[in-house]
XYZ file of C-alpha atoms in Angstrom:
334
model
C 2.445 -14.698 -6.552
C 2.929 -11.320 -8.165
C 5.010 -8.508 -6.668
C 3.597 -5.161 -5.563
C 5.693 -3.485 -8.262
C 4.116 -5.674 -10.940
C 0.662 -5.008 -9.513
C 1.107 -1.276 -9.822
C 2.372 -1.645 -13.370
C -0.377 -3.887 -14.732
C -3.615 -2.808 -13.040
C -5.502 -0.817 -15.676
C -9.037 -0.691 -14.267
C -11.003 -1.080 -11.057
C -11.980 -4.669 -11.892
C -9.692 -6.757 -9.707
C -9.497 -10.197 -8.133
C -8.269 -10.614 -4.545
C -6.111 -13.588 -3.546
C -5.305 -13.446 0.199
C -3.662 -10.041 0.648
C -2.677 -9.709 -2.996
C -4.624 -8.058 -5.775
C -4.345 -9.315 -9.343
C -5.744 -7.355 -12.263
C -8.755 -8.825 -14.008
C -8.335 -8.171 -17.709
C -11.158 -8.080 -20.205
C -9.004 -9.959 -22.696
C -5.558 -11.491 -22.639
C -3.970 -12.143 -26.017
C -1.421 -14.951 -26.070
C 1.091 -14.258 -28.804
C 2.708 -11.067 -30.081
C 3.007 -11.896 -33.772
C 0.952 -10.324 -36.582
C -2.353 -11.817 -35.364
C -1.733 -11.004 -31.706
C -0.580 -7.434 -32.242
C -3.466 -6.731 -34.624
C -5.906 -8.133 -32.077
C -4.305 -5.888 -29.473
C -4.646 -2.784 -31.641
C -8.323 -3.421 -32.397
C -9.088 -4.362 -28.773
C -7.516 -1.116 -27.518
C -9.638 0.799 -30.013
C -12.643 -0.845 -28.403
C -11.381 0.400 -25.032
C -10.941 -3.094 -23.652
C -8.640 -3.652 -20.686
C -6.149 -6.014 -22.324
C -2.674 -7.464 -22.148
C -0.641 -9.039 -24.952
C 1.682 -11.764 -23.692
C 4.605 -12.956 -25.788
C 7.809 -12.147 -27.607
C 7.241 -10.362 -30.956
C 10.022 -12.465 -32.479
C 8.678 -15.859 -31.419
C 7.762 -17.945 -33.309
C 9.979 -16.397 -36.000
C 7.619 -16.977 -38.936
C 7.792 -13.360 -40.100
C 11.249 -12.343 -38.926
C 12.934 -15.259 -40.694
C 11.572 -14.126 -44.067
C 14.315 -12.418 -46.056
C 11.731 -10.679 -48.257
C 7.962 -10.385 -47.767
C 6.362 -9.717 -51.132
C 2.680 -10.261 -50.325
C 2.049 -7.521 -47.758
C -0.052 -4.983 -49.622
C 1.477 -1.545 -50.066
C 4.997 -2.529 -49.058
C 6.414 -5.006 -51.596
C 9.875 -6.468 -51.061
C 10.037 -5.563 -47.375
C 12.271 -7.488 -44.976
C 10.431 -9.662 -42.486
C 12.245 -8.055 -39.567
C 11.298 -4.578 -40.770
C 7.633 -5.499 -41.246
C 7.487 -7.033 -37.770
C 9.076 -3.899 -36.301
C 6.415 -1.781 -38.010
C 3.699 -3.930 -36.465
C 5.306 -3.525 -33.053
C 5.734 0.245 -33.450
C 2.072 0.600 -34.439
C 0.971 -1.396 -31.392
C 3.125 0.728 -29.093
C 1.852 3.955 -30.684
C -1.725 3.093 -29.707
C -0.614 1.994 -26.212
C -1.110 -1.760 -26.560
C 0.335 -3.221 -23.322
C 2.814 -5.985 -24.218
C 4.628 -8.205 -21.733
C 7.193 -10.872 -22.547
C 5.989 -13.792 -20.469
C 5.457 -17.386 -21.504
C 2.159 -18.951 -20.426
C 2.644 -22.417 -18.975
C -0.892 -23.338 -17.984
C -4.473 -22.124 -18.358
C -7.430 -23.064 -16.162
C -11.011 -21.936 -15.854
C -12.123 -19.764 -12.931
C -15.315 -18.166 -11.668
C -14.321 -14.914 -13.334
C -13.129 -16.445 -16.574
C -9.635 -17.894 -16.914
C -6.421 -18.008 -14.899
C -3.179 -17.987 -16.872
C -0.020 -19.108 -15.132
C 3.128 -17.659 -16.690
C 6.826 -18.107 -16.100
C 6.961 -14.699 -14.418
C 3.455 -14.040 -13.101
C -0.132 -15.231 -13.079
C -3.014 -13.419 -14.748
C -6.807 -13.540 -14.859
C -9.034 -12.600 -17.766
C -12.660 -12.796 -18.789
C -11.659 -13.848 -22.288
C -8.619 -15.123 -24.168
C -7.415 -14.787 -27.734
C -4.964 -17.464 -28.844
C -2.533 -16.015 -31.377
C 0.286 -18.430 -30.642
C 1.164 -19.138 -34.271
C 2.774 -22.249 -35.672
C 6.275 -23.495 -36.226
C 7.458 -24.746 -39.592
C 7.833 -28.493 -39.468
C 11.494 -29.251 -39.907
C 13.161 -32.196 -41.588
C 15.943 -32.307 -38.977
C 18.588 -33.238 -41.525
C 22.227 -32.113 -41.744
C 22.542 -28.599 -43.138
C 18.941 -27.508 -42.524
C 19.597 -25.303 -39.510
C 23.060 -24.269 -40.682
C 21.752 -22.792 -43.940
C 18.415 -21.389 -42.706
C 18.181 -17.923 -44.264
C 21.191 -18.712 -46.447
C 19.467 -20.781 -49.079
C 17.053 -22.740 -46.901
C 13.595 -21.188 -46.663
C 10.125 -22.173 -45.467
C 8.271 -19.484 -47.443
C 8.342 -19.216 -51.235
C 6.155 -16.111 -51.328
C 8.617 -14.444 -48.950
C 11.940 -15.467 -50.490
C 11.102 -16.722 -53.978
C 12.219 -13.628 -55.900
C 15.745 -14.099 -54.586
C 16.047 -17.272 -56.659
C 15.022 -16.066 -60.102
C 17.198 -17.879 -62.632
C 18.636 -20.191 -59.971
C 18.217 -23.872 -59.148
C 15.830 -24.624 -56.293
C 14.305 -27.709 -54.720
C 10.901 -27.774 -53.033
C 10.453 -30.538 -50.475
C 6.940 -31.918 -49.918
C 3.872 -33.172 -51.727
C 0.889 -31.282 -50.318
C -0.881 -28.097 -51.361
C 1.800 -25.844 -49.891
C 4.636 -27.656 -51.661
C 2.750 -27.570 -54.962
C 2.004 -23.850 -54.685
C 5.624 -23.149 -53.779
C 6.852 -25.102 -56.811
C 4.412 -23.360 -59.155
C 5.273 -19.921 -57.786
C 9.008 -20.518 -58.123
C 8.502 -21.800 -61.666
C 6.553 -18.653 -62.547
C 9.266 -16.482 -61.025
C 11.766 -18.108 -63.330
C 13.604 -20.475 -61.028
C 14.778 -23.878 -62.255
C 12.469 -25.808 -59.940
C 12.555 -29.387 -58.717
C 9.838 -30.893 -56.513
C 11.054 -33.679 -54.232
C 8.368 -36.013 -52.883
C 8.716 -39.233 -50.916
C 5.713 -40.907 -52.573
C 4.726 -41.683 -56.159
C 1.773 -39.294 -56.139
C 1.226 -35.794 -54.767
C -1.194 -35.183 -51.904
C -2.050 -31.772 -53.341
C -5.516 -31.139 -54.767
C -6.137 -32.242 -58.346
C -6.023 -28.730 -59.772
C -2.518 -28.212 -58.388
C -1.396 -31.598 -59.675
C -2.602 -30.702 -63.143
C -0.796 -27.376 -63.045
C 2.412 -29.132 -61.985
C 2.103 -31.465 -64.991
C 1.736 -28.503 -67.337
C 4.622 -26.542 -65.810
C 8.402 -26.743 -66.097
C 8.655 -28.215 -62.599
C 10.642 -31.454 -62.500
C 9.219 -33.946 -59.982
C 11.485 -36.425 -58.224
C 9.162 -39.248 -57.122
C 9.858 -41.658 -54.251
C 12.666 -39.398 -53.136
C 13.701 -37.829 -49.848
C 16.160 -35.085 -48.986
C 19.013 -36.428 -46.855
C 21.433 -33.521 -46.562
C 21.978 -29.880 -47.527
C 25.549 -28.842 -48.277
C 27.358 -25.593 -48.929
C 29.808 -23.033 -47.571
C 28.334 -19.605 -46.804
C 25.236 -20.505 -48.824
C 23.570 -23.662 -50.129
C 25.565 -25.267 -52.930
C 24.111 -28.775 -53.289
C 21.709 -31.340 -51.875
C 21.885 -35.082 -51.384
C 18.688 -36.977 -52.226
C 17.848 -40.656 -51.853
C 15.406 -42.855 -53.742
C 13.349 -44.676 -51.109
C 12.892 -47.738 -53.347
C 16.444 -48.230 -54.581
C 18.246 -46.501 -51.671
C 20.506 -44.836 -54.218
C 21.812 -41.401 -53.297
C 22.686 -38.523 -55.605
C 24.297 -35.150 -54.992
C 22.771 -32.373 -57.095
C 23.986 -28.750 -57.400
C 21.377 -26.473 -55.837
C 21.065 -22.796 -54.876
C 18.017 -22.965 -52.667
C 15.814 -25.374 -50.744
C 12.192 -24.631 -49.843
C 10.872 -26.954 -47.152
C 7.077 -27.409 -47.208
C 6.316 -30.461 -45.104
C 3.647 -28.910 -42.915
C 3.598 -26.876 -39.743
C 3.262 -27.488 -36.020
C 0.538 -25.252 -34.516
C 1.162 -23.978 -30.999
C -2.128 -25.193 -29.557
C -1.173 -27.351 -26.557
C -2.278 -24.748 -24.003
C -5.836 -24.883 -25.276
C -6.336 -28.572 -24.606
C -6.541 -28.136 -20.821
C -9.590 -25.885 -21.101
C -11.374 -28.100 -23.604
C -10.719 -26.421 -26.941
C -11.575 -28.572 -29.925
C -8.415 -29.315 -31.890
C -8.438 -30.842 -35.374
C -6.357 -33.829 -36.461
C -3.477 -31.611 -37.553
C -3.381 -29.863 -34.168
C -5.050 -26.598 -35.162
C -7.581 -24.855 -32.918
C -11.011 -25.119 -34.495
C -12.741 -21.752 -35.000
C -15.762 -20.368 -36.769
C -15.698 -17.450 -39.206
C -15.554 -14.966 -36.307
C -12.665 -16.664 -34.554
C -14.796 -18.255 -31.825
C -13.606 -21.582 -30.445
C -15.608 -24.368 -28.818
C -15.189 -22.700 -25.394
C -17.188 -19.504 -24.680
C -14.865 -16.567 -24.120
C -11.964 -18.128 -25.998
C -10.981 -17.063 -29.498
C -8.137 -17.934 -31.875
C -6.464 -16.116 -34.740
C -3.646 -16.641 -37.179
C -1.585 -19.737 -37.850
C -2.648 -21.613 -34.691
C -6.258 -21.732 -35.944
C -7.688 -24.053 -38.591
C -8.085 -21.306 -41.168
C -7.155 -22.539 -44.656
C -4.816 -19.686 -45.595
C -1.559 -19.202 -43.716
C -0.347 -15.738 -44.671
C 0.643 -12.640 -42.715
C -2.206 -10.622 -44.183
C -4.836 -13.217 -43.242
C -3.351 -13.604 -39.758
C -3.865 -9.873 -39.228
C -7.428 -10.114 -40.531
C -8.058 -13.004 -38.134
C -6.682 -10.908 -35.269
C -9.050 -8.039 -35.978
C -12.043 -10.399 -36.156
C -11.093 -12.156 -32.929
C -10.757 -8.814 -31.116
C -14.203 -7.770 -32.308
C -15.677 -11.115 -31.236
C -14.042 -10.777 -27.812
C -15.478 -7.271 -27.468
C -18.982 -8.507 -28.280
C -18.564 -11.361 -25.787
C -17.560 -8.934 -23.020
C -20.448 -6.583 -23.852
C -23.004 -9.397 -23.793
C -21.584 -10.657 -20.526
C -21.870 -7.188 -18.969
C -25.435 -6.805 -20.240
C -26.412 -10.194 -18.858
C -24.883 -9.287 -15.501
C -26.902 -6.084 -15.305
C -30.155 -7.903 -16.073
C -29.501 -10.412 -13.304
């Protein structure tokens, strides 16, 4: 149950829900996640004069903040991930987006919309925008965590320029791994693609480009260990057919073995989730449940970039606004 102090701090309108002797604010929209998608959704929702709350820690998951350099955010090339995230946060605060660091543990449907149970408090909203992001899938091998940000990266477009003229290994065989390898090759890095199978899973066009590039492919090979001192110095790889291991000098390792979308919360309210765990949305960000929207890396949008996450956030906020307006109009007619 929420405290009186919290009630006074978070009631923004006269639309309230009464539980016994306590009053809990009824929000138009609650946005779960304070990353690029969530903060953008918050900014656009505030502009639409919606009564909202953004729940989450702007640094979690650390997809943006872990990027040493972000080179694909238009207008600000070569910006640090931490600086870009701080700019997003400053912008949100400037337009009075209410942000609260609370982790949602459970969501259920209610007569008024949805009840969200957090670690600190409970909330009720007529609509929800999931902007929970995704975590990079890790290999969980020795050296991976130790050298994260010191030679180990999960984003070639973010950190690739740091490795011009250096030796790098890309781990994976899908579209992301192929694009990373091609980008690093174009930048001028001595690039090796390490794949556990004898054929890439990437689309044919990417496979053809890999063949015509300077990228060296290590087939039937897995990464076993990353070694170094202050920075990555070498990797140990193993051939899965012969079990032979080799240590190779290396300056950087780009891990592209997929991502883990943060979509578990949506399952309890019936959201459709695809085979990879992403929340299924239409072009407006609508999910399979009326009043629920999703934006950014947790949704099944094909492109996983900061700029597209922000675009998704703006679309989801607009869709939530239209949902609220239609709901109000329907209520008046009845």
